[in-house]
Amino acid sequence: MKGHIARKRFGQNFLVAPGIIGAIVSALNPARTDTVVEIGPGLGALTEPLLERLDHLHVVEIDRDLIARLQQRHAPQHLSIHAGDALGFDFASIGSDLRLIGNLPYNISTPLLFHLASYGQQVRDMHFMLQKEVVERMVAEPGCADYGRLSVMLQYRFWLEWLIDVPPDSFDPPPKVDSAVVRLIPKAPDLLTARDAGRFAHIVQSAFAQRRKMLRNNLKGILDDAGFAALGIAPTLRPEDLPLEDYVRIANYCSAPASR
Ligand code: SAM
């Protein structure tokens, strides 16, 4: 692996399948002047072909050894290296109309997706490799076991498209799980109809706190029986039965005490 020992704590599974690498870069299909940000460039499997198609590329990487290698290989006028943790990185500091791409470190993929969800305004699109199981949760529909907080919060902000299935032998070392590439495109602001985004997030988190319990229990102190009745939502439903629109309706009902 080009003299680098993969670090488990940084979720390092390096892409080695040329066909998959080519398919991911083709899915992004960058124009030379696009502002592309790669999360976790690692040994450069995606970075190198991206640099061939771009005037400039930004990368965010946490591993100092990998940062040093990238610095040696690429001049700063082509590659901006943001050294540090993507979980705390302010993507807005790079600019707007960003195109994010990455074979993400699987050990932090869910918190990273929640962090990135707050940059809908600055982002044009995102193309990510993730565990297949996470992509299944992202695109899941109401009534299925995978539907949860991640599905509701990401489907609220993004159009999601499952692009490519990727087997473990596409990586070195191979991960223990199957992977998939997904595209996220932020929804237009007029489709984000929760009046109070923070309250919406809190309600979704509370609703799924115990997914086997009824909504009446999980939303105790947030929505009473009169509220359920006013909204026409059965309090005996479980959180996975409720579509995204109903979570938005609950949030807006709770944000508008004057209308009760
Ligand atoms: N892009 C490379 C590839 O496809 O071969 C590497 C992908 S590897 C799955 C994940 C990369 O993310 C590694 O380079 C790792 O060091 C980096 N990484 C892990 N945790 C990170 C974090 N919190 N912030 C930024 N980069 C991180």
PDB file of C-alpha atoms and ligand atoms in Angstrom:
ATOM      1  CA  MET A   1       0.000   0.000   0.000  1.00  0.00           C
ATOM      2  CA  LYS A   2       2.677   2.449  -1.120  1.00  0.00           C
ATOM      3  CA  GLY A   3       4.531   2.250   2.232  1.00  0.00           C
ATOM      4  CA  HIS A   4       1.598   3.325   4.413  1.00  0.00           C
ATOM      5  CA  ILE A   5       0.027   1.061   7.033  1.00  0.00           C
ATOM      6  CA  ALA A   6      -3.742   1.559   7.074  1.00  0.00           C
ATOM      7  CA  ARG A   7      -4.965   3.068  10.362  1.00  0.00           C
ATOM      8  CA  LYS A   8      -8.142   1.489  11.636  1.00  0.00           C
ATOM      9  CA  ARG A   9      -8.913   4.417  13.933  1.00  0.00           C
ATOM     10  CA  PHE A  10      -9.144   6.671  10.865  1.00  0.00           C
ATOM     11  CA  GLY A  11     -11.356   4.214   8.970  1.00  0.00           C
ATOM     12  CA  GLN A  12      -8.702   3.706   6.306  1.00  0.00           C
ATOM     13  CA  ASN A  13      -9.827   1.358   3.536  1.00  0.00           C
ATOM     14  CA  PHE A  14      -8.141   2.548   0.370  1.00  0.00           C
ATOM     15  CA  LEU A  15      -9.833   2.204  -3.002  1.00  0.00           C
ATOM     16  CA  VAL A  16      -7.853   0.031  -5.422  1.00  0.00           C
ATOM     17  CA  ALA A  17     -10.428  -0.891  -8.113  1.00  0.00           C
ATOM     18  CA  PRO A  18      -9.857   1.297 -11.213  1.00  0.00           C
ATOM     19  CA  GLY A  19     -13.379   0.609 -12.521  1.00  0.00           C
ATOM     20  CA  ILE A  20     -15.014   1.865  -9.301  1.00  0.00           C
ATOM     21  CA  ILE A  21     -12.688   4.883  -9.058  1.00  0.00           C
ATOM     22  CA  GLY A  22     -13.524   5.797 -12.665  1.00  0.00           C
ATOM     23  CA  ALA A  23     -17.249   5.359 -12.060  1.00  0.00           C
ATOM     24  CA  ILE A  24     -17.183   7.687  -9.011  1.00  0.00           C
ATOM     25  CA  VAL A  25     -15.280  10.422 -10.862  1.00  0.00           C
ATOM     26  CA  SER A  26     -17.638  10.040 -13.857  1.00  0.00           C
ATOM     27  CA  ALA A  27     -20.637  10.349 -11.531  1.00  0.00           C
ATOM     28  CA  LEU A  28     -19.250  13.665 -10.267  1.00  0.00           C
ATOM     29  CA  ASN A  29     -18.371  14.710 -13.849  1.00  0.00           C
ATOM     30  CA  PRO A  30     -16.575  17.889 -12.761  1.00  0.00           C
ATOM     31  CA  ALA A  31     -15.991  20.964 -14.924  1.00  0.00           C
ATOM     32  CA  ARG A  32     -12.422  22.334 -14.637  1.00  0.00           C
ATOM     33  CA  THR A  33     -13.434  25.317 -12.540  1.00  0.00           C
ATOM     34  CA  ASP A  34     -15.834  23.550 -10.142  1.00  0.00           C
ATOM     35  CA  THR A  35     -15.054  23.962  -6.445  1.00  0.00           C
ATOM     36  CA  VAL A  36     -14.589  20.333  -5.430  1.00  0.00           C
ATOM     37  CA  VAL A  37     -13.796  19.302  -1.847  1.00  0.00           C
ATOM     38  CA  GLU A  38     -12.632  15.759  -1.171  1.00  0.00           C
ATOM     39  CA  ILE A  39     -13.062  14.423   2.363  1.00  0.00           C
ATOM     40  CA  GLY A  40     -10.332  11.942   3.334  1.00  0.00           C
ATOM     41  CA  PRO A  41      -8.043  11.855   0.253  1.00  0.00           C
ATOM     42  CA  GLY A  42      -5.859   9.143   1.825  1.00  0.00           C
ATOM     43  CA  LEU A  43      -3.333   7.812  -0.696  1.00  0.00           C
ATOM     44  CA  GLY A  44      -4.985   9.717  -3.522  1.00  0.00           C
ATOM     45  CA  ALA A  45      -7.111   7.052  -5.257  1.00  0.00           C
ATOM     46  CA  LEU A  46      -9.759   9.679  -6.084  1.00  0.00           C
ATOM     47  CA  THR A  47      -7.531  12.732  -5.621  1.00  0.00           C
ATOM     48  CA  GLU A  48      -5.226  11.961  -8.562  1.00  0.00           C
ATOM     49  CA  PRO A  49      -7.939  11.455 -11.215  1.00  0.00           C
ATOM     50  CA  LEU A  50      -9.818  14.463  -9.812  1.00  0.00           C
ATOM     51  CA  LEU A  51      -6.721  16.642 -10.153  1.00  0.00           C
ATOM     52  CA  GLU A  52      -6.439  15.605 -13.810  1.00  0.00           C
ATOM     53  CA  ARG A  53      -9.889  17.049 -14.432  1.00  0.00           C
ATOM     54  CA  LEU A  54      -9.745  20.140 -12.217  1.00  0.00           C
ATOM     55  CA  ASP A  55      -7.754  23.368 -12.076  1.00  0.00           C
ATOM     56  CA  HIS A  56      -7.822  23.195  -8.274  1.00  0.00           C
ATOM     57  CA  LEU A  57      -8.955  20.760  -5.590  1.00  0.00           C
ATOM     58  CA  HIS A  58      -9.571  21.108  -1.839  1.00  0.00           C
ATOM     59  CA  VAL A  59      -9.040  18.149   0.497  1.00  0.00           C
ATOM     60  CA  VAL A  60      -9.743  17.667   4.211  1.00  0.00           C
ATOM     61  CA  GLU A  61      -7.523  15.019   5.833  1.00  0.00           C
ATOM     62  CA  ILE A  62      -6.788  14.151   9.477  1.00  0.00           C
ATOM     63  CA  ASP A  63      -3.803  11.768   9.155  1.00  0.00           C
ATOM     64  CA  ARG A  64      -0.518  13.715   9.370  1.00  0.00           C
ATOM     65  CA  ASP A  65       1.485  11.099   7.450  1.00  0.00           C
ATOM     66  CA  LEU A  66      -0.974  11.231   4.574  1.00  0.00           C
ATOM     67  CA  ILE A  67      -0.998  15.034   4.686  1.00  0.00           C
ATOM     68  CA  ALA A  68       2.824  15.044   4.382  1.00  0.00           C
ATOM     69  CA  ARG A  69       2.653  12.723   1.349  1.00  0.00           C
ATOM     70  CA  LEU A  70       0.080  14.929  -0.343  1.00  0.00           C
ATOM     71  CA  GLN A  71       2.182  18.037   0.349  1.00  0.00           C
ATOM     72  CA  GLN A  72       5.208  16.388  -1.252  1.00  0.00           C
ATOM     73  CA  ARG A  73       3.331  15.377  -4.364  1.00  0.00           C
ATOM     74  CA  HIS A  74       1.134  18.351  -5.132  1.00  0.00           C
ATOM     75  CA  ALA A  75       1.816  22.072  -5.355  1.00  0.00           C
ATOM     76  CA  PRO A  76      -0.473  24.346  -3.320  1.00  0.00           C
ATOM     77  CA  GLN A  77      -1.715  26.114  -6.439  1.00  0.00           C
ATOM     78  CA  HIS A  78      -3.398  22.835  -7.471  1.00  0.00           C
ATOM     79  CA  LEU A  79      -4.226  21.290  -4.104  1.00  0.00           C
ATOM     80  CA  SER A  80      -5.389  23.073  -0.928  1.00  0.00           C
ATOM     81  CA  ILE A  81      -4.907  20.749   2.034  1.00  0.00           C
ATOM     82  CA  HIS A  82      -7.110  21.462   5.043  1.00  0.00           C
ATOM     83  CA  ALA A  83      -5.430  19.486   7.814  1.00  0.00           C
ATOM     84  CA  GLY A  84      -7.816  18.392  10.544  1.00  0.00           C
ATOM     85  CA  ASP A  85     -11.032  16.676  11.495  1.00  0.00           C
ATOM     86  CA  ALA A  86     -13.816  16.886   8.895  1.00  0.00           C
ATOM     87  CA  LEU A  87     -16.340  16.586  11.762  1.00  0.00           C
ATOM     88  CA  GLY A  88     -15.369  20.043  13.009  1.00  0.00           C
ATOM     89  CA  PHE A  89     -14.429  21.573   9.656  1.00  0.00           C
ATOM     90  CA  ASP A  90     -16.288  24.693   8.506  1.00  0.00           C
ATOM     91  CA  PHE A  91     -17.005  23.850   4.871  1.00  0.00           C
ATOM     92  CA  ALA A  92     -18.515  27.315   4.334  1.00  0.00           C
ATOM     93  CA  SER A  93     -14.992  28.727   4.821  1.00  0.00           C
ATOM     94  CA  ILE A  94     -14.114  27.360   1.351  1.00  0.00           C
ATOM     95  CA  GLY A  95     -16.977  29.148  -0.383  1.00  0.00           C
ATOM     96  CA  SER A  96     -20.281  28.248  -1.991  1.00  0.00           C
ATOM     97  CA  ASP A  97     -21.590  26.019  -4.785  1.00  0.00           C
ATOM     98  CA  LEU A  98     -19.311  23.324  -3.350  1.00  0.00           C
ATOM     99  CA  ARG A  99     -19.168  19.805  -4.745  1.00  0.00           C
ATOM    100  CA  LEU A 100     -18.215  17.380  -1.957  1.00  0.00           C
ATOM    101  CA  ILE A 101     -16.838  13.939  -2.677  1.00  0.00           C
ATOM    102  CA  GLY A 102     -15.270  11.212  -0.586  1.00  0.00           C
ATOM    103  CA  ASN A 103     -14.786   7.601   0.260  1.00  0.00           C
ATOM    104  CA  LEU A 104     -15.764   8.452   3.824  1.00  0.00           C
ATOM    105  CA  PRO A 105     -14.230   6.977   6.979  1.00  0.00           C
ATOM    106  CA  TYR A 106     -16.988   4.534   7.960  1.00  0.00           C
ATOM    107  CA  ASN A 107     -16.358   4.840  11.705  1.00  0.00           C
ATOM    108  CA  ILE A 108     -17.645   8.431  11.689  1.00  0.00           C
ATOM    109  CA  SER A 109     -20.010   8.355   8.715  1.00  0.00           C
ATOM    110  CA  THR A 110     -23.273   9.039  10.575  1.00  0.00           C
ATOM    111  CA  PRO A 111     -22.077  12.050  12.636  1.00  0.00           C
ATOM    112  CA  LEU A 112     -20.287  13.347   9.523  1.00  0.00           C
ATOM    113  CA  LEU A 113     -23.520  13.189   7.509  1.00  0.00           C
ATOM    114  CA  PHE A 114     -25.350  15.136  10.248  1.00  0.00           C
ATOM    115  CA  HIS A 115     -22.523  17.720  10.248  1.00  0.00           C
ATOM    116  CA  LEU A 116     -22.659  18.044   6.438  1.00  0.00           C
ATOM    117  CA  ALA A 117     -26.444  18.344   6.450  1.00  0.00           C
ATOM    118  CA  SER A 118     -26.050  21.844   7.876  1.00  0.00           C
ATOM    119  CA  TYR A 119     -24.210  23.005   4.714  1.00  0.00           C
ATOM    120  CA  GLY A 120     -27.150  22.593   2.318  1.00  0.00           C
ATOM    121  CA  GLN A 121     -26.929  26.293   1.380  1.00  0.00           C
ATOM    122  CA  GLN A 122     -23.240  26.149   0.421  1.00  0.00           C
ATOM    123  CA  VAL A 123     -23.303  22.839  -1.428  1.00  0.00           C
ATOM    124  CA  ARG A 124     -24.284  21.959  -5.008  1.00  0.00           C
ATOM    125  CA  ASP A 125     -24.016  18.210  -4.504  1.00  0.00           C
ATOM    126  CA  MET A 126     -22.237  15.437  -2.584  1.00  0.00           C
ATOM    127  CA  HIS A 127     -21.021  12.041  -3.802  1.00  0.00           C
ATOM    128  CA  PHE A 128     -20.047   9.656  -1.021  1.00  0.00           C
ATOM    129  CA  MET A 129     -18.950   6.079  -0.579  1.00  0.00           C
ATOM    130  CA  LEU A 130     -20.476   4.664   2.595  1.00  0.00           C
ATOM    131  CA  GLN A 131     -21.357   1.336   4.148  1.00  0.00           C
ATOM    132  CA  LYS A 132     -24.273  -0.095   2.173  1.00  0.00           C
ATOM    133  CA  GLU A 133     -26.177  -0.427   5.442  1.00  0.00           C
ATOM    134  CA  VAL A 134     -25.909   3.352   6.001  1.00  0.00           C
ATOM    135  CA  VAL A 135     -27.087   4.090   2.440  1.00  0.00           C
ATOM    136  CA  GLU A 136     -30.035   1.743   3.057  1.00  0.00           C
ATOM    137  CA  ARG A 137     -30.940   3.818   6.131  1.00  0.00           C
ATOM    138  CA  MET A 138     -30.505   7.102   4.237  1.00  0.00           C
ATOM    139  CA  VAL A 139     -32.928   6.195   1.435  1.00  0.00           C
ATOM    140  CA  ALA A 140     -35.370   4.101   3.531  1.00  0.00           C
ATOM    141  CA  GLU A 141     -39.088   4.806   3.283  1.00  0.00           C
ATOM    142  CA  PRO A 142     -41.681   4.852   6.088  1.00  0.00           C
ATOM    143  CA  GLY A 143     -42.828   1.474   7.324  1.00  0.00           C
ATOM    144  CA  CYS A 144     -39.499  -0.279   6.788  1.00  0.00           C
ATOM    145  CA  ALA A 145     -37.052  -1.273   9.485  1.00  0.00           C
ATOM    146  CA  ASP A 146     -34.230   0.923   8.131  1.00  0.00           C
ATOM    147  CA  TYR A 147     -36.351   4.099   8.287  1.00  0.00           C
ATOM    148  CA  GLY A 148     -35.145   6.262  11.154  1.00  0.00           C
ATOM    149  CA  ARG A 149     -33.709   9.601  12.217  1.00  0.00           C
ATOM    150  CA  LEU A 150     -30.999   9.523   9.532  1.00  0.00           C
ATOM    151  CA  SER A 151     -33.620   8.904   6.781  1.00  0.00           C
ATOM    152  CA  VAL A 152     -35.916  11.716   7.957  1.00  0.00           C
ATOM    153  CA  MET A 153     -33.192  14.319   8.560  1.00  0.00           C
ATOM    154  CA  LEU A 154     -31.379  13.663   5.260  1.00  0.00           C
ATOM    155  CA  GLN A 155     -34.537  13.270   3.144  1.00  0.00           C
ATOM    156  CA  TYR A 156     -35.767  16.566   4.569  1.00  0.00           C
ATOM    157  CA  ARG A 157     -32.713  18.415   3.223  1.00  0.00           C
ATOM    158  CA  PHE A 158     -31.576  16.381   0.207  1.00  0.00           C
ATOM    159  CA  TRP A 159     -32.673  14.431  -2.839  1.00  0.00           C
ATOM    160  CA  LEU A 160     -30.893  11.095  -2.497  1.00  0.00           C
ATOM    161  CA  GLU A 161     -29.817   8.789  -5.291  1.00  0.00           C
ATOM    162  CA  TRP A 162     -28.229   5.362  -4.857  1.00  0.00           C
ATOM    163  CA  LEU A 163     -25.564   5.167  -7.590  1.00  0.00           C
ATOM    164  CA  ILE A 164     -23.155   2.219  -7.347  1.00  0.00           C
ATOM    165  CA  ASP A 165     -22.803  -0.976  -5.298  1.00  0.00           C
ATOM    166  CA  VAL A 166     -19.208  -1.636  -4.287  1.00  0.00           C
ATOM    167  CA  PRO A 167     -17.894  -5.017  -3.044  1.00  0.00           C
ATOM    168  CA  PRO A 168     -15.237  -5.297  -0.277  1.00  0.00           C
ATOM    169  CA  ASP A 169     -12.482  -6.432  -2.662  1.00  0.00           C
ATOM    170  CA  SER A 170     -12.467  -2.949  -4.219  1.00  0.00           C
ATOM    171  CA  PHE A 171     -10.489  -1.765  -1.151  1.00  0.00           C
ATOM    172  CA  ASP A 172      -7.169  -2.471   0.549  1.00  0.00           C
ATOM    173  CA  PRO A 173      -7.622  -3.569   3.259  1.00  0.00           C
ATOM    174  CA  PRO A 174     -11.109  -4.845   2.391  1.00  0.00           C
ATOM    175  CA  PRO A 175     -13.790  -3.695   4.846  1.00  0.00           C
ATOM    176  CA  LYS A 176     -15.991  -6.337   6.500  1.00  0.00           C
ATOM    177  CA  VAL A 177     -19.114  -4.798   4.936  1.00  0.00           C
ATOM    178  CA  ASP A 178     -20.506  -4.033   1.498  1.00  0.00           C
ATOM    179  CA  SER A 179     -20.379  -0.435   0.329  1.00  0.00           C
ATOM    180  CA  ALA A 180     -22.351   1.862  -1.948  1.00  0.00           C
ATOM    181  CA  VAL A 181     -21.986   5.284  -3.547  1.00  0.00           C
ATOM    182  CA  VAL A 182     -24.790   7.763  -3.008  1.00  0.00           C
ATOM    183  CA  ARG A 183     -25.496  11.240  -4.423  1.00  0.00           C
ATOM    184  CA  LEU A 184     -27.070  13.965  -2.278  1.00  0.00           C
ATOM    185  CA  ILE A 185     -28.495  17.131  -3.842  1.00  0.00           C
ATOM    186  CA  PRO A 186     -29.767  19.861  -1.494  1.00  0.00           C
ATOM    187  CA  LYS A 187     -33.473  20.646  -1.807  1.00  0.00           C
ATOM    188  CA  ALA A 188     -34.505  24.169  -2.731  1.00  0.00           C
ATOM    189  CA  PRO A 189     -35.075  26.323   0.388  1.00  0.00           C
ATOM    190  CA  ASP A 190     -38.815  26.671  -0.372  1.00  0.00           C
ATOM    191  CA  LEU A 191     -39.162  22.893   0.045  1.00  0.00           C
ATOM    192  CA  LEU A 192     -37.709  23.068   3.566  1.00  0.00           C
ATOM    193  CA  THR A 193     -41.001  23.973   5.166  1.00  0.00           C
ATOM    194  CA  ALA A 194     -40.252  23.474   8.856  1.00  0.00           C
ATOM    195  CA  ARG A 195     -40.635  26.958  10.363  1.00  0.00           C
ATOM    196  CA  ASP A 196     -38.114  26.134  13.086  1.00  0.00           C
ATOM    197  CA  ALA A 197     -35.382  23.761  11.846  1.00  0.00           C
ATOM    198  CA  GLY A 198     -34.064  23.231  15.389  1.00  0.00           C
ATOM    199  CA  ARG A 199     -37.473  22.196  16.697  1.00  0.00           C
ATOM    200  CA  PHE A 200     -37.956  19.858  13.732  1.00  0.00           C
ATOM    201  CA  ALA A 201     -34.592  18.187  14.467  1.00  0.00           C
ATOM    202  CA  HIS A 202     -35.491  17.868  18.161  1.00  0.00           C
ATOM    203  CA  ILE A 203     -38.878  16.301  17.386  1.00  0.00           C
ATOM    204  CA  VAL A 204     -37.368  13.761  14.982  1.00  0.00           C
ATOM    205  CA  GLN A 205     -34.684  12.875  17.527  1.00  0.00           C
ATOM    206  CA  SER A 206     -37.280  12.472  20.309  1.00  0.00           C
ATOM    207  CA  ALA A 207     -39.654  10.453  18.119  1.00  0.00           C
ATOM    208  CA  PHE A 208     -36.964   7.894  17.293  1.00  0.00           C
ATOM    209  CA  ALA A 209     -35.411   7.834  20.777  1.00  0.00           C
ATOM    210  CA  GLN A 210     -37.099   4.475  21.371  1.00  0.00           C
ATOM    211  CA  ARG A 211     -38.274   3.170  18.050  1.00  0.00           C
ATOM    212  CA  ARG A 212     -40.394   0.342  19.462  1.00  0.00           C
ATOM    213  CA  LYS A 213     -42.489   2.731  21.514  1.00  0.00           C
ATOM    214  CA  MET A 214     -45.564   4.595  20.340  1.00  0.00           C
ATOM    215  CA  LEU A 215     -45.286   8.230  19.282  1.00  0.00           C
ATOM    216  CA  ARG A 216     -47.453   9.185  22.282  1.00  0.00           C
ATOM    217  CA  ASN A 217     -44.646   8.002  24.581  1.00  0.00           C
ATOM    218  CA  ASN A 218     -41.704   9.325  22.623  1.00  0.00           C
ATOM    219  CA  LEU A 219     -43.317  12.753  22.142  1.00  0.00           C
ATOM    220  CA  LYS A 220     -44.524  13.096  25.748  1.00  0.00           C
ATOM    221  CA  GLY A 221     -44.190  16.736  26.792  1.00  0.00           C
ATOM    222  CA  ILE A 222     -43.961  17.794  23.123  1.00  0.00           C
ATOM    223  CA  LEU A 223     -47.329  16.796  21.618  1.00  0.00           C
ATOM    224  CA  ASP A 224     -50.415  15.909  23.692  1.00  0.00           C
ATOM    225  CA  ASP A 225     -53.471  13.901  22.600  1.00  0.00           C
ATOM    226  CA  ALA A 226     -55.260  17.098  21.538  1.00  0.00           C
ATOM    227  CA  GLY A 227     -52.319  17.909  19.293  1.00  0.00           C
ATOM    228  CA  PHE A 228     -52.326  14.441  17.747  1.00  0.00           C
ATOM    229  CA  ALA A 229     -56.086  14.804  17.147  1.00  0.00           C
ATOM    230  CA  ALA A 230     -55.716  18.270  15.604  1.00  0.00           C
ATOM    231  CA  LEU A 231     -53.097  16.936  13.198  1.00  0.00           C
ATOM    232  CA  GLY A 232     -55.062  13.748  12.434  1.00  0.00           C
ATOM    233  CA  ILE A 233     -52.115  11.570  13.465  1.00  0.00           C
ATOM    234  CA  ALA A 234     -52.788   8.444  15.558  1.00  0.00           C
ATOM    235  CA  PRO A 235     -50.718   8.637  18.777  1.00  0.00           C
ATOM    236  CA  THR A 236     -50.443   4.847  18.744  1.00  0.00           C
ATOM    237  CA  LEU A 237     -48.281   4.857  15.612  1.00  0.00           C
ATOM    238  CA  ARG A 238     -44.610   3.991  15.907  1.00  0.00           C
ATOM    239  CA  PRO A 239     -41.993   6.491  14.721  1.00  0.00           C
ATOM    240  CA  GLU A 240     -41.112   4.413  11.654  1.00  0.00           C
ATOM    241  CA  ASP A 241     -44.724   4.638  10.410  1.00  0.00           C
ATOM    242  CA  LEU A 242     -44.729   8.412  10.045  1.00  0.00           C
ATOM    243  CA  PRO A 243     -43.722  10.053   6.735  1.00  0.00           C
ATOM    244  CA  LEU A 244     -41.374  13.029   6.615  1.00  0.00           C
ATOM    245  CA  GLU A 245     -44.259  15.453   5.910  1.00  0.00           C
ATOM    246  CA  ASP A 246     -45.961  14.507   9.188  1.00  0.00           C
ATOM    247  CA  TYR A 247     -42.789  15.244  11.162  1.00  0.00           C
ATOM    248  CA  VAL A 248     -42.738  18.675   9.521  1.00  0.00           C
ATOM    249  CA  ARG A 249     -46.445  19.160  10.392  1.00  0.00           C
ATOM    250  CA  ILE A 250     -45.809  18.242  14.032  1.00  0.00           C
ATOM    251  CA  ALA A 251     -42.865  20.664  14.199  1.00  0.00           C
ATOM    252  CA  ASN A 252     -44.907  23.495  12.684  1.00  0.00           C
ATOM    253  CA  TYR A 253     -47.860  22.793  14.981  1.00  0.00           C
ATOM    254  CA  CYS A 254     -45.531  23.004  17.976  1.00  0.00           C
ATOM    255  CA  SER A 255     -43.930  26.194  16.586  1.00  0.00           C
ATOM    256  CA  ALA A 256     -47.263  27.984  16.257  1.00  0.00           C
ATOM    257  CA  PRO A 257     -48.968  28.068  19.679  1.00  0.00           C
ATOM    258  CA  ALA A 258     -51.282  30.871  18.515  1.00  0.00           C
ATOM    259  CA  SER A 259     -52.996  28.563  16.025  1.00  0.00           C
ATOM    260  CA  ARG A 260     -53.949  25.972  18.681  1.00  0.00           C
TER     261      ARG A 260
HETATM  262  N1  SAM B   1     -10.008   8.540  -0.468  1.00  0.00           N
HETATM  263  C1  SAM B   1      -9.111   7.451  -0.139  1.00  0.00           C
HETATM  264  C2  SAM B   1      -9.460   6.244  -0.960  1.00  0.00           C
HETATM  265  O1  SAM B   1     -10.589   6.197  -1.480  1.00  0.00           O
HETATM  266  O2  SAM B   1      -8.625   5.348  -1.079  1.00  0.00           O
HETATM  267  C3  SAM B   1      -9.141   7.135   1.364  1.00  0.00           C
HETATM  268  C4  SAM B   1     -10.484   6.731   1.919  1.00  0.00           C
HETATM  269  S1  SAM B   1     -10.422   6.100   3.575  1.00  0.00           S
HETATM  270  C5  SAM B   1     -11.910   5.143   3.599  1.00  0.00           C
HETATM  271  C6  SAM B   1     -10.896   7.468   4.603  1.00  0.00           C
HETATM  272  C7  SAM B   1      -9.948   8.644   4.633  1.00  0.00           C
HETATM  273  O3  SAM B   1     -10.481   9.620   5.539  1.00  0.00           O
HETATM  274  C8  SAM B   1      -8.550   8.337   5.136  1.00  0.00           C
HETATM  275  O4  SAM B   1      -7.618   9.021   4.352  1.00  0.00           O
HETATM  276  C9  SAM B   1      -8.542   8.861   6.570  1.00  0.00           C
HETATM  277  O5  SAM B   1      -7.270   9.201   7.053  1.00  0.00           O
HETATM  278  C10 SAM B   1      -9.462  10.061   6.444  1.00  0.00           C
HETATM  279  N2  SAM B   1     -10.138  10.443   7.698  1.00  0.00           N
HETATM  280  C11 SAM B   1     -10.512   9.642   8.722  1.00  0.00           C
HETATM  281  N3  SAM B   1     -11.131  10.341   9.678  1.00  0.00           N
HETATM  282  C12 SAM B   1     -11.137  11.629   9.262  1.00  0.00           C
HETATM  283  C13 SAM B   1     -11.633  12.830   9.820  1.00  0.00           C
HETATM  284  N4  SAM B   1     -12.245  12.833  11.008  1.00  0.00           N
HETATM  285  N5  SAM B   1     -11.449  13.980   9.140  1.00  0.00           N
HETATM  286  C14 SAM B   1     -10.822  13.975   7.920  1.00  0.00           C
HETATM  287  N6  SAM B   1     -10.339  12.865   7.327  1.00  0.00           N
HETATM  288  C15 SAM B   1     -10.501  11.698   7.987  1.00  0.00           C
END
